[in-house]
mmCIF file with all atom_site columns, C-alpha atoms in Angstrom:
data_model
loop_
_atom_site.group_PDB
_atom_site.id
_atom_site.type_symbol
_atom_site.label_atom_id
_atom_site.label_alt_id
_atom_site.label_comp_id
_atom_site.label_asym_id
_atom_site.label_entity_id
_atom_site.label_seq_id
_atom_site.pdbx_PDB_ins_code
_atom_site.Cartn_x
_atom_site.Cartn_y
_atom_site.Cartn_z
_atom_site.occupancy
_atom_site.B_iso_or_equiv
_atom_site.pdbx_formal_charge
_atom_site.auth_seq_id
_atom_site.auth_comp_id
_atom_site.auth_asym_id
_atom_site.auth_atom_id
_atom_site.pdbx_PDB_model_num
ATOM 1   C CA . GLU U 1 1   ? -43.922 17.188  -25.042 1.00 0.00 ? 1   GLU U CA 1
ATOM 2   C CA . ALA U 1 2   ? -40.797 15.063  -25.408 1.00 0.00 ? 2   ALA U CA 1
ATOM 3   C CA . GLY U 1 3   ? -41.235 11.660  -26.957 1.00 0.00 ? 3   GLY U CA 1
ATOM 4   C CA . VAL U 1 4   ? -39.602 8.384   -26.020 1.00 0.00 ? 4   VAL U CA 1
ATOM 5   C CA . VAL U 1 5   ? -35.844 8.819   -25.908 1.00 0.00 ? 5   VAL U CA 1
ATOM 6   C CA . GLN U 1 6   ? -33.392 6.033   -26.654 1.00 0.00 ? 6   GLN U CA 1
ATOM 7   C CA . SER U 1 7   ? -29.638 5.828   -26.733 1.00 0.00 ? 7   SER U CA 1
ATOM 8   C CA . PRO U 1 8   ? -27.396 5.023   -28.371 1.00 0.00 ? 8   PRO U CA 1
ATOM 9   C CA . ARG U 1 9   ? -28.933 5.221   -31.836 1.00 0.00 ? 9   ARG U CA 1
ATOM 10  C CA . TYR U 1 10  ? -26.379 2.874   -33.319 1.00 0.00 ? 10  TYR U CA 1
ATOM 11  C CA . LYS U 1 11  ? -24.043 0.303   -31.832 1.00 0.00 ? 11  LYS U CA 1
ATOM 12  C CA . ILE U 1 12  ? -21.509 -1.984  -33.490 1.00 0.00 ? 12  ILE U CA 1
ATOM 13  C CA . ILE U 1 13  ? -19.857 -4.655  -31.388 1.00 0.00 ? 13  ILE U CA 1
ATOM 14  C CA . GLU U 1 14  ? -18.046 -7.940  -31.825 1.00 0.00 ? 14  GLU U CA 1
ATOM 15  C CA . LYS U 1 15  ? -19.740 -11.144 -30.814 1.00 0.00 ? 15  LYS U CA 1
ATOM 16  C CA . LYS U 1 16  ? -19.372 -12.179 -27.180 1.00 0.00 ? 16  LYS U CA 1
ATOM 17  C CA . GLN U 1 17  ? -19.143 -8.530  -26.103 1.00 0.00 ? 17  GLN U CA 1
ATOM 18  C CA . PRO U 1 18  ? -21.742 -6.999  -23.766 1.00 0.00 ? 18  PRO U CA 1
ATOM 19  C CA . VAL U 1 19  ? -24.038 -4.168  -24.842 1.00 0.00 ? 19  VAL U CA 1
ATOM 20  C CA . ALA U 1 20  ? -26.640 -2.027  -23.121 1.00 0.00 ? 20  ALA U CA 1
ATOM 21  C CA . PHE U 1 21  ? -29.495 0.117   -24.392 1.00 0.00 ? 21  PHE U CA 1
ATOM 22  C CA . TRP U 1 22  ? -31.213 2.917   -22.493 1.00 0.00 ? 22  TRP U CA 1
ATOM 23  C CA . CYS U 1 23  ? -34.769 4.213   -22.716 1.00 0.00 ? 23  CYS U CA 1
ATOM 24  C CA . ASN U 1 24  ? -36.557 7.185   -21.168 1.00 0.00 ? 24  ASN U CA 1
ATOM 25  C CA . PRO U 1 25  ? -40.332 6.946   -21.681 1.00 0.00 ? 25  PRO U CA 1
ATOM 26  C CA . ILE U 1 26  ? -42.809 9.762   -22.055 1.00 0.00 ? 26  ILE U CA 1
ATOM 27  C CA . SER U 1 27  ? -43.388 11.486  -18.732 1.00 0.00 ? 27  SER U CA 1
ATOM 28  C CA . GLY U 1 28  ? -46.282 9.933   -16.825 1.00 0.00 ? 28  GLY U CA 1
ATOM 29  C CA . HIS U 1 29  ? -46.360 6.726   -18.851 1.00 0.00 ? 29  HIS U CA 1
ATOM 30  C CA . ASN U 1 30  ? -46.400 3.824   -16.433 1.00 0.00 ? 30  ASN U CA 1
ATOM 31  C CA . THR U 1 31  ? -46.121 1.068   -19.023 1.00 0.00 ? 31  THR U CA 1
ATOM 32  C CA . LEU U 1 32  ? -42.848 0.501   -20.844 1.00 0.00 ? 32  LEU U CA 1
ATOM 33  C CA . TYR U 1 33  ? -42.108 -2.037  -23.554 1.00 0.00 ? 33  TYR U CA 1
ATOM 34  C CA . TRP U 1 34  ? -38.961 -3.325  -25.218 1.00 0.00 ? 34  TRP U CA 1
ATOM 35  C CA . TYR U 1 35  ? -39.393 -4.741  -28.722 1.00 0.00 ? 35  TYR U CA 1
ATOM 36  C CA . ARG U 1 36  ? -36.902 -6.255  -31.157 1.00 0.00 ? 36  ARG U CA 1
ATOM 37  C CA . GLN U 1 37  ? -37.320 -5.735  -34.886 1.00 0.00 ? 37  GLN U CA 1
ATOM 38  C CA . ASN U 1 38  ? -35.459 -7.961  -37.318 1.00 0.00 ? 38  ASN U CA 1
ATOM 39  C CA . LEU U 1 39  ? -34.937 -6.840  -40.883 1.00 0.00 ? 39  LEU U CA 1
ATOM 40  C CA . GLY U 1 40  ? -38.121 -7.027  -42.909 1.00 0.00 ? 40  GLY U CA 1
ATOM 41  C CA . GLN U 1 41  ? -40.237 -8.011  -39.925 1.00 0.00 ? 41  GLN U CA 1
ATOM 42  C CA . GLY U 1 42  ? -42.569 -6.290  -37.528 1.00 0.00 ? 42  GLY U CA 1
ATOM 43  C CA . PRO U 1 43  ? -41.395 -5.636  -33.962 1.00 0.00 ? 43  PRO U CA 1
ATOM 44  C CA . GLU U 1 44  ? -41.759 -8.433  -31.410 1.00 0.00 ? 44  GLU U CA 1
ATOM 45  C CA . LEU U 1 45  ? -42.146 -7.896  -27.684 1.00 0.00 ? 45  LEU U CA 1
ATOM 46  C CA . LEU U 1 46  ? -39.252 -8.774  -25.411 1.00 0.00 ? 46  LEU U CA 1
ATOM 47  C CA . ILE U 1 47  ? -40.500 -7.441  -22.079 1.00 0.00 ? 47  ILE U CA 1
ATOM 48  C CA . ARG U 1 48  ? -43.236 -5.221  -20.623 1.00 0.00 ? 48  ARG U CA 1
ATOM 49  C CA . TYR U 1 49  ? -43.022 -3.209  -17.398 1.00 0.00 ? 49  TYR U CA 1
ATOM 50  C CA . GLU U 1 50  ? -45.813 -1.828  -15.267 1.00 0.00 ? 50  GLU U CA 1
ATOM 51  C CA . ASN U 1 51  ? -43.991 0.819   -13.235 1.00 0.00 ? 51  ASN U CA 1
ATOM 52  C CA . GLU U 1 52  ? -40.906 -1.023  -11.967 1.00 0.00 ? 52  GLU U CA 1
ATOM 53  C CA . GLU U 1 53  ? -42.382 -4.531  -12.238 1.00 0.00 ? 53  GLU U CA 1
ATOM 54  C CA . ALA U 1 54  ? -41.660 -6.784  -15.225 1.00 0.00 ? 54  ALA U CA 1
ATOM 55  C CA . VAL U 1 55  ? -45.110 -8.278  -15.852 1.00 0.00 ? 55  VAL U CA 1
ATOM 56  C CA . ASP U 1 56  ? -44.438 -10.018 -19.178 1.00 0.00 ? 56  ASP U CA 1
ATOM 57  C CA . ASP U 1 57  ? -40.954 -11.277 -19.984 1.00 0.00 ? 57  ASP U CA 1
ATOM 58  C CA . SER U 1 58  ? -41.908 -14.587 -21.576 1.00 0.00 ? 58  SER U CA 1
ATOM 59  C CA . GLN U 1 59  ? -40.173 -13.695 -24.856 1.00 0.00 ? 59  GLN U CA 1
ATOM 60  C CA . LEU U 1 60  ? -36.953 -12.441 -23.285 1.00 0.00 ? 60  LEU U CA 1
ATOM 61  C CA . PRO U 1 61  ? -34.016 -14.858 -23.812 1.00 0.00 ? 61  PRO U CA 1
ATOM 62  C CA . LYS U 1 62  ? -33.051 -14.910 -20.178 1.00 0.00 ? 62  LYS U CA 1
ATOM 63  C CA . ASP U 1 63  ? -29.761 -16.716 -20.643 1.00 0.00 ? 63  ASP U CA 1
ATOM 64  C CA . ARG U 1 64  ? -28.207 -13.614 -22.189 1.00 0.00 ? 64  ARG U CA 1
ATOM 65  C CA . PHE U 1 65  ? -30.728 -10.785 -21.946 1.00 0.00 ? 65  PHE U CA 1
ATOM 66  C CA . SER U 1 66  ? -31.614 -8.785  -18.853 1.00 0.00 ? 66  SER U CA 1
ATOM 67  C CA . ALA U 1 67  ? -33.589 -5.648  -18.223 1.00 0.00 ? 67  ALA U CA 1
ATOM 68  C CA . GLU U 1 68  ? -34.356 -3.315  -15.379 1.00 0.00 ? 68  GLU U CA 1
ATOM 69  C CA . ARG U 1 69  ? -36.543 -0.317  -14.713 1.00 0.00 ? 69  ARG U CA 1
ATOM 70  C CA . LEU U 1 70  ? -35.396 1.186   -11.473 1.00 0.00 ? 70  LEU U CA 1
ATOM 71  C CA . LYS U 1 71  ? -37.779 3.722   -9.898  1.00 0.00 ? 71  LYS U CA 1
ATOM 72  C CA . GLY U 1 72  ? -40.315 2.947   -12.600 1.00 0.00 ? 72  GLY U CA 1
ATOM 73  C CA . VAL U 1 73  ? -39.048 5.510   -15.109 1.00 0.00 ? 73  VAL U CA 1
ATOM 74  C CA . ASP U 1 74  ? -35.912 4.864   -17.205 1.00 0.00 ? 74  ASP U CA 1
ATOM 75  C CA . SER U 1 75  ? -35.122 1.366   -18.380 1.00 0.00 ? 75  SER U CA 1
ATOM 76  C CA . THR U 1 76  ? -32.003 -0.472  -19.490 1.00 0.00 ? 76  THR U CA 1
ATOM 77  C CA . LEU U 1 77  ? -31.850 -3.569  -21.682 1.00 0.00 ? 77  LEU U CA 1
ATOM 78  C CA . LYS U 1 78  ? -28.621 -5.554  -21.633 1.00 0.00 ? 78  LYS U CA 1
ATOM 79  C CA . ILE U 1 79  ? -27.215 -8.383  -23.726 1.00 0.00 ? 79  ILE U CA 1
ATOM 80  C CA . GLN U 1 80  ? -24.268 -10.394 -22.453 1.00 0.00 ? 80  GLN U CA 1
ATOM 81  C CA . PRO U 1 81  ? -22.707 -11.970 -24.386 1.00 0.00 ? 81  PRO U CA 1
ATOM 82  C CA . ALA U 1 82  ? -23.990 -10.787 -27.757 1.00 0.00 ? 82  ALA U CA 1
ATOM 83  C CA . GLU U 1 83  ? -24.391 -13.236 -30.648 1.00 0.00 ? 83  GLU U CA 1
ATOM 84  C CA . LEU U 1 84  ? -24.503 -12.637 -34.387 1.00 0.00 ? 84  LEU U CA 1
ATOM 85  C CA . GLY U 1 85  ? -28.258 -13.300 -34.394 1.00 0.00 ? 85  GLY U CA 1
ATOM 86  C CA . ASP U 1 86  ? -28.851 -10.418 -31.991 1.00 0.00 ? 86  ASP U CA 1
ATOM 87  C CA . SER U 1 87  ? -28.298 -7.906  -34.798 1.00 0.00 ? 87  SER U CA 1
ATOM 88  C CA . ALA U 1 88  ? -31.583 -6.018  -34.993 1.00 0.00 ? 88  ALA U CA 1
ATOM 89  C CA . VAL U 1 89  ? -33.267 -2.760  -34.065 1.00 0.00 ? 89  VAL U CA 1
ATOM 90  C CA . TYR U 1 90  ? -34.249 -2.557  -30.397 1.00 0.00 ? 90  TYR U CA 1
ATOM 91  C CA . LEU U 1 91  ? -37.300 -0.366  -29.875 1.00 0.00 ? 91  LEU U CA 1
ATOM 92  C CA . CYS U 1 92  ? -38.622 1.075   -26.655 1.00 0.00 ? 92  CYS U CA 1
ATOM 93  C CA . ALA U 1 93  ? -42.260 2.136   -26.349 1.00 0.00 ? 93  ALA U CA 1
ATOM 94  C CA . SER U 1 94  ? -44.448 3.540   -23.607 1.00 0.00 ? 94  SER U CA 1
ATOM 95  C CA . SER U 1 95  ? -48.134 4.018   -22.891 1.00 0.00 ? 95  SER U CA 1
ATOM 96  C CA . LEU U 1 96  ? -50.295 5.478   -20.135 1.00 0.00 ? 96  LEU U CA 1
ATOM 97  C CA . SER U 1 97  ? -51.803 2.101   -19.304 1.00 0.00 ? 97  SER U CA 1
ATOM 98  C CA . PRO U 1 98  ? -51.456 -1.402  -20.676 1.00 0.00 ? 98  PRO U CA 1
ATOM 99  C CA . ALA U 1 99  ? -54.815 -2.189  -22.192 1.00 0.00 ? 99  ALA U CA 1
ATOM 100 C CA . ALA U 1 100 ? -56.469 0.579   -24.131 1.00 0.00 ? 100 ALA U CA 1
ATOM 101 C CA . SER U 1 101 ? -53.802 3.173   -24.607 1.00 0.00 ? 101 SER U CA 1
ATOM 102 C CA . GLU U 1 102 ? -51.878 4.155   -27.669 1.00 0.00 ? 102 GLU U CA 1
ATOM 103 C CA . GLN U 1 103 ? -48.235 3.061   -27.685 1.00 0.00 ? 103 GLN U CA 1
ATOM 104 C CA . PHE U 1 104 ? -45.553 5.563   -28.570 1.00 0.00 ? 104 PHE U CA 1
ATOM 105 C CA . PHE U 1 105 ? -42.206 4.396   -29.875 1.00 0.00 ? 105 PHE U CA 1
ATOM 106 C CA . GLY U 1 106 ? -38.703 5.754   -29.627 1.00 0.00 ? 106 GLY U CA 1
ATOM 107 C CA . PRO U 1 107 ? -36.314 5.955   -32.600 1.00 0.00 ? 107 PRO U CA 1
ATOM 108 C CA . GLY U 1 108 ? -34.691 2.633   -31.719 1.00 0.00 ? 108 GLY U CA 1
ATOM 109 C CA . THR U 1 109 ? -31.130 1.393   -31.347 1.00 0.00 ? 109 THR U CA 1
ATOM 110 C CA . ARG U 1 110 ? -29.693 -0.389  -34.359 1.00 0.00 ? 110 ARG U CA 1
ATOM 111 C CA . LEU U 1 111 ? -27.347 -3.113  -33.136 1.00 0.00 ? 111 LEU U CA 1
ATOM 112 C CA . THR U 1 112 ? -24.829 -4.772  -35.418 1.00 0.00 ? 112 THR U CA 1
ATOM 113 C CA . VAL U 1 113 ? -22.913 -7.753  -34.060 1.00 0.00 ? 113 VAL U CA 1
ATOM 114 C CA . LEU U 1 114 ? -19.807 -8.677  -36.076 1.00 0.00 ? 114 LEU U CA 1
ATOM 115 C CA . LYS V 2 1   ? -51.440 -17.048 -30.992 1.00 0.00 ? 1   LYS V CA 1
ATOM 116 C CA . GLN V 2 2   ? -52.517 -13.898 -32.818 1.00 0.00 ? 2   GLN V CA 1
ATOM 117 C CA . GLU V 2 3   ? -51.266 -13.775 -36.406 1.00 0.00 ? 3   GLU V CA 1
ATOM 118 C CA . VAL V 2 4   ? -51.310 -10.500 -38.323 1.00 0.00 ? 4   VAL V CA 1
ATOM 119 C CA . THR V 2 5   ? -50.983 -10.420 -42.107 1.00 0.00 ? 5   THR V CA 1
ATOM 120 C CA . GLN V 2 6   ? -50.534 -7.375  -44.312 1.00 0.00 ? 6   GLN V CA 1
ATOM 121 C CA . ILE V 2 7   ? -51.232 -7.313  -48.019 1.00 0.00 ? 7   ILE V CA 1
ATOM 122 C CA . PRO V 2 8   ? -49.611 -6.251  -50.261 1.00 0.00 ? 8   PRO V CA 1
ATOM 123 C CA . ALA V 2 9   ? -46.025 -6.530  -49.041 1.00 0.00 ? 9   ALA V CA 1
ATOM 124 C CA . ALA V 2 10  ? -45.004 -3.733  -51.378 1.00 0.00 ? 10  ALA V CA 1
ATOM 125 C CA . LEU V 2 11  ? -46.862 -1.161  -53.424 1.00 0.00 ? 11  LEU V CA 1
ATOM 126 C CA . SER V 2 12  ? -45.784 1.488   -55.920 1.00 0.00 ? 12  SER V CA 1
ATOM 127 C CA . VAL V 2 13  ? -48.228 4.171   -57.075 1.00 0.00 ? 13  VAL V CA 1
ATOM 128 C CA . PRO V 2 14  ? -47.991 7.477   -58.911 1.00 0.00 ? 14  PRO V CA 1
ATOM 129 C CA . GLU V 2 15  ? -48.542 10.654  -56.963 1.00 0.00 ? 15  GLU V CA 1
ATOM 130 C CA . GLY V 2 16  ? -52.186 11.645  -56.515 1.00 0.00 ? 16  GLY V CA 1
ATOM 131 C CA . GLU V 2 17  ? -53.658 8.163   -56.412 1.00 0.00 ? 17  GLU V CA 1
ATOM 132 C CA . ASN V 2 18  ? -55.898 6.944   -53.625 1.00 0.00 ? 18  ASN V CA 1
ATOM 133 C CA . LEU V 2 19  ? -54.762 3.642   -52.144 1.00 0.00 ? 19  LEU V CA 1
ATOM 134 C CA . VAL V 2 20  ? -55.772 0.988   -49.646 1.00 0.00 ? 20  VAL V CA 1
ATOM 135 C CA . LEU V 2 21  ? -53.543 -1.102  -47.418 1.00 0.00 ? 21  LEU V CA 1
ATOM 136 C CA . ASN V 2 22  ? -54.955 -4.260  -45.924 1.00 0.00 ? 22  ASN V CA 1
ATOM 137 C CA . CYS V 2 23  ? -54.452 -5.931  -42.568 1.00 0.00 ? 23  CYS V CA 1
ATOM 138 C CA . SER V 2 24  ? -56.003 -9.163  -41.295 1.00 0.00 ? 24  SER V CA 1
ATOM 139 C CA . PHE V 2 25  ? -55.766 -10.862 -37.914 1.00 0.00 ? 25  PHE V CA 1
ATOM 140 C CA . THR V 2 26  ? -56.734 -14.329 -36.709 1.00 0.00 ? 26  THR V CA 1
ATOM 141 C CA . ASP V 2 27  ? -58.080 -13.635 -33.197 1.00 0.00 ? 27  ASP V CA 1
ATOM 142 C CA . SER V 2 28  ? -60.998 -11.199 -33.211 1.00 0.00 ? 28  SER V CA 1
ATOM 143 C CA . ALA V 2 29  ? -60.858 -10.669 -29.418 1.00 0.00 ? 29  ALA V CA 1
ATOM 144 C CA . ILE V 2 30  ? -58.780 -7.527  -29.660 1.00 0.00 ? 30  ILE V CA 1
ATOM 145 C CA . TYR V 2 31  ? -58.612 -4.436  -27.472 1.00 0.00 ? 31  TYR V CA 1
ATOM 146 C CA . ASN V 2 32  ? -57.504 -2.131  -30.224 1.00 0.00 ? 32  ASN V CA 1
ATOM 147 C CA . LEU V 2 33  ? -55.677 -1.856  -33.519 1.00 0.00 ? 33  LEU V CA 1
ATOM 148 C CA . GLN V 2 34  ? -52.973 0.637   -34.318 1.00 0.00 ? 34  GLN V CA 1
ATOM 149 C CA . TRP V 2 35  ? -51.488 1.731   -37.652 1.00 0.00 ? 35  TRP V CA 1
ATOM 150 C CA . PHE V 2 36  ? -47.905 2.936   -37.717 1.00 0.00 ? 36  PHE V CA 1
ATOM 151 C CA . ARG V 2 37  ? -45.577 4.483   -40.229 1.00 0.00 ? 37  ARG V CA 1
ATOM 152 C CA . GLN V 2 38  ? -41.873 3.642   -40.272 1.00 0.00 ? 38  GLN V CA 1
ATOM 153 C CA . ASP V 2 39  ? -39.356 5.582   -42.333 1.00 0.00 ? 39  ASP V CA 1
ATOM 154 C CA . PRO V 2 40  ? -36.052 3.868   -43.227 1.00 0.00 ? 40  PRO V CA 1
ATOM 155 C CA . GLY V 2 41  ? -33.749 3.660   -40.224 1.00 0.00 ? 41  GLY V CA 1
ATOM 156 C CA . LYS V 2 42  ? -36.301 5.311   -37.959 1.00 0.00 ? 42  LYS V CA 1
ATOM 157 C CA . GLY V 2 43  ? -38.687 4.331   -35.219 1.00 0.00 ? 43  GLY V CA 1
ATOM 158 C CA . LEU V 2 44  ? -42.442 3.920   -35.501 1.00 0.00 ? 44  LEU V CA 1
ATOM 159 C CA . THR V 2 45  ? -44.820 6.852   -35.749 1.00 0.00 ? 45  THR V CA 1
ATOM 160 C CA . SER V 2 46  ? -48.372 6.190   -34.611 1.00 0.00 ? 46  SER V CA 1
ATOM 161 C CA . LEU V 2 47  ? -50.913 7.168   -37.269 1.00 0.00 ? 47  LEU V CA 1
ATOM 162 C CA . LEU V 2 48  ? -54.266 5.979   -35.999 1.00 0.00 ? 48  LEU V CA 1
ATOM 163 C CA . LEU V 2 49  ? -55.613 3.978   -33.053 1.00 0.00 ? 49  LEU V CA 1
ATOM 164 C CA . ILE V 2 50  ? -58.974 2.229   -33.332 1.00 0.00 ? 50  ILE V CA 1
ATOM 165 C CA . GLN V 2 51  ? -60.555 0.832   -30.188 1.00 0.00 ? 51  GLN V CA 1
ATOM 166 C CA . SER V 2 52  ? -62.415 -2.464  -30.489 1.00 0.00 ? 52  SER V CA 1
ATOM 167 C CA . SER V 2 53  ? -65.774 -0.658  -30.135 1.00 0.00 ? 53  SER V CA 1
ATOM 168 C CA . GLN V 2 54  ? -65.038 1.703   -33.023 1.00 0.00 ? 54  GLN V CA 1
ATOM 169 C CA . ARG V 2 55  ? -65.489 1.165   -36.751 1.00 0.00 ? 55  ARG V CA 1
ATOM 170 C CA . GLU V 2 56  ? -63.148 3.817   -38.110 1.00 0.00 ? 56  GLU V CA 1
ATOM 171 C CA . GLN V 2 57  ? -60.801 6.678   -37.363 1.00 0.00 ? 57  GLN V CA 1
ATOM 172 C CA . THR V 2 58  ? -59.720 9.564   -39.555 1.00 0.00 ? 58  THR V CA 1
ATOM 173 C CA . SER V 2 59  ? -56.725 11.863  -39.512 1.00 0.00 ? 59  SER V CA 1
ATOM 174 C CA . GLY V 2 60  ? -56.205 14.220  -42.421 1.00 0.00 ? 60  GLY V CA 1
ATOM 175 C CA . ARG V 2 61  ? -55.833 12.164  -45.588 1.00 0.00 ? 61  ARG V CA 1
ATOM 176 C CA . LEU V 2 62  ? -55.805 8.900   -43.645 1.00 0.00 ? 62  LEU V CA 1
ATOM 177 C CA . ASN V 2 63  ? -58.824 6.788   -42.794 1.00 0.00 ? 63  ASN V CA 1
ATOM 178 C CA . ALA V 2 64  ? -58.629 3.462   -41.006 1.00 0.00 ? 64  ALA V CA 1
ATOM 179 C CA . SER V 2 65  ? -61.526 1.054   -40.691 1.00 0.00 ? 65  SER V CA 1
ATOM 180 C CA . LEU V 2 66  ? -61.984 -1.943  -38.443 1.00 0.00 ? 66  LEU V CA 1
ATOM 181 C CA . ASP V 2 67  ? -64.219 -4.977  -38.906 1.00 0.00 ? 67  ASP V CA 1
ATOM 182 C CA . LYS V 2 68  ? -63.472 -6.947  -35.780 1.00 0.00 ? 68  LYS V CA 1
ATOM 183 C CA . SER V 2 69  ? -65.813 -9.836  -36.524 1.00 0.00 ? 69  SER V CA 1
ATOM 184 C CA . SER V 2 70  ? -64.086 -10.612 -39.814 1.00 0.00 ? 70  SER V CA 1
ATOM 185 C CA . GLY V 2 71  ? -60.617 -9.825  -38.511 1.00 0.00 ? 71  GLY V CA 1
ATOM 186 C CA . ARG V 2 72  ? -59.858 -7.068  -40.988 1.00 0.00 ? 72  ARG V CA 1
ATOM 187 C CA . SER V 2 73  ? -58.669 -3.490  -41.072 1.00 0.00 ? 73  SER V CA 1
ATOM 188 C CA . THR V 2 74  ? -57.896 -1.178  -43.959 1.00 0.00 ? 74  THR V CA 1
ATOM 189 C CA . LEU V 2 75  ? -55.847 1.991   -44.131 1.00 0.00 ? 75  LEU V CA 1
ATOM 190 C CA . TYR V 2 76  ? -57.023 4.353   -46.844 1.00 0.00 ? 76  TYR V CA 1
ATOM 191 C CA . ILE V 2 77  ? -54.654 7.077   -48.026 1.00 0.00 ? 77  ILE V CA 1
ATOM 192 C CA . ALA V 2 78  ? -56.217 9.785   -50.165 1.00 0.00 ? 78  ALA V CA 1
ATOM 193 C CA . ALA V 2 79  ? -54.349 11.787  -52.778 1.00 0.00 ? 79  ALA V CA 1
ATOM 194 C CA . SER V 2 80  ? -51.002 10.140  -52.117 1.00 0.00 ? 80  SER V CA 1
ATOM 195 C CA . GLN V 2 81  ? -47.812 12.221  -52.052 1.00 0.00 ? 81  GLN V CA 1
ATOM 196 C CA . PRO V 2 82  ? -44.122 11.272  -52.387 1.00 0.00 ? 82  PRO V CA 1
ATOM 197 C CA . GLY V 2 83  ? -43.732 12.102  -48.698 1.00 0.00 ? 83  GLY V CA 1
ATOM 198 C CA . ASP V 2 84  ? -46.088 9.224   -47.909 1.00 0.00 ? 84  ASP V CA 1
ATOM 199 C CA . SER V 2 85  ? -43.394 6.773   -49.021 1.00 0.00 ? 85  SER V CA 1
ATOM 200 C CA . ALA V 2 86  ? -42.602 4.578   -46.013 1.00 0.00 ? 86  ALA V CA 1
ATOM 201 C CA . THR V 2 87  ? -43.419 1.201   -44.507 1.00 0.00 ? 87  THR V CA 1
ATOM 202 C CA . TYR V 2 88  ? -46.868 0.977   -42.926 1.00 0.00 ? 88  TYR V CA 1
ATOM 203 C CA . LEU V 2 89  ? -47.329 -1.449  -40.055 1.00 0.00 ? 89  LEU V CA 1
ATOM 204 C CA . CYS V 2 90  ? -50.550 -2.754  -38.597 1.00 0.00 ? 90  CYS V CA 1
ATOM 205 C CA . ALA V 2 91  ? -50.596 -3.998  -34.996 1.00 0.00 ? 91  ALA V CA 1
ATOM 206 C CA . VAL V 2 92  ? -53.312 -5.457  -32.788 1.00 0.00 ? 92  VAL V CA 1
ATOM 207 C CA . ARG V 2 93  ? -53.507 -5.742  -29.035 1.00 0.00 ? 93  ARG V CA 1
ATOM 208 C CA . THR V 2 94  ? -55.168 -8.753  -27.417 1.00 0.00 ? 94  THR V CA 1
ATOM 209 C CA . GLY V 2 95  ? -55.397 -9.804  -23.803 1.00 0.00 ? 95  GLY V CA 1
ATOM 210 C CA . ASN V 2 96  ? -53.760 -13.168 -24.412 1.00 0.00 ? 96  ASN V CA 1
ATOM 211 C CA . SER V 2 97  ? -50.633 -11.401 -25.653 1.00 0.00 ? 97  SER V CA 1
ATOM 212 C CA . GLY V 2 98  ? -50.267 -9.587  -22.348 1.00 0.00 ? 98  GLY V CA 1
ATOM 213 C CA . TYR V 2 99  ? -51.374 -6.332  -23.963 1.00 0.00 ? 99  TYR V CA 1
ATOM 214 C CA . ALA V 2 100 ? -48.333 -6.318  -26.212 1.00 0.00 ? 100 ALA V CA 1
ATOM 215 C CA . LEU V 2 101 ? -48.842 -5.356  -29.816 1.00 0.00 ? 101 LEU V CA 1
ATOM 216 C CA . ASN V 2 102 ? -48.736 -8.112  -32.426 1.00 0.00 ? 102 ASN V CA 1
ATOM 217 C CA . PHE V 2 103 ? -47.388 -6.653  -35.646 1.00 0.00 ? 103 PHE V CA 1
ATOM 218 C CA . GLY V 2 104 ? -47.688 -7.570  -39.278 1.00 0.00 ? 104 GLY V CA 1
ATOM 219 C CA . LYS V 2 105 ? -44.616 -7.453  -41.487 1.00 0.00 ? 105 LYS V CA 1
ATOM 220 C CA . GLY V 2 106 ? -45.709 -4.201  -43.055 1.00 0.00 ? 106 GLY V CA 1
ATOM 221 C CA . THR V 2 107 ? -46.470 -2.806  -46.482 1.00 0.00 ? 107 THR V CA 1
ATOM 222 C CA . SER V 2 108 ? -43.651 -0.902  -48.160 1.00 0.00 ? 108 SER V CA 1
ATOM 223 C CA . LEU V 2 109 ? -45.178 2.023   -50.045 1.00 0.00 ? 109 LEU V CA 1
ATOM 224 C CA . LEU V 2 110 ? -43.460 4.040   -52.762 1.00 0.00 ? 110 LEU V CA 1
ATOM 225 C CA . VAL V 2 111 ? -45.224 7.074   -54.197 1.00 0.00 ? 111 VAL V CA 1
ATOM 226 C CA . THR V 2 112 ? -43.530 8.302   -57.352 1.00 0.00 ? 112 THR V CA 1
ATOM 227 C CA . PRO V 2 113 ? -43.663 11.942  -58.522 1.00 0.00 ? 113 PRO V CA 1
#
């Protein structure tokens, strides 16, 4: 069974440029999460989707970050414009259901903003 | 807000030793607790999931325990190997976090040959 797929794996951009990350969750997983992991820290939730609905986006900086999950499968996370402080690893995870299920993580996208 | 603390932050042991990693959390009303492994530059690999009604889970040389009332979990690694070297993250899921996982900062483990 394929795991969570993310692309690109690495991205280097200059500040003020836009960037987008893509995630394909495990087949059949209705819940999708985007986390951000800063160096030396644990991941922190940015947004959670139940199918195509964003049900928890309280930690998403909405002035520059946006996300979508069209058709309730793949998801895209976008930053526009990027700032130096956005340098981090962006992790996508999925689970069968929100409450009791195990979360499975993708390999992440390492973003460097110069 | 749920706070998760992992002790120690870093640990170095010789190969073959048994070791214990500690995790504590402030809000005992959790749904489950998950232990992950993260290799440098990689994503998270799920090791063990303990539901709130369970006391422990085992997988191979790994054993995780949960004491929900005291807000503690331990990850026991038996007969450590150099391949166990990685960062180990503890995460808890509570309803007031919207079912998101709250992570600790991790314990960086180095097992020397």
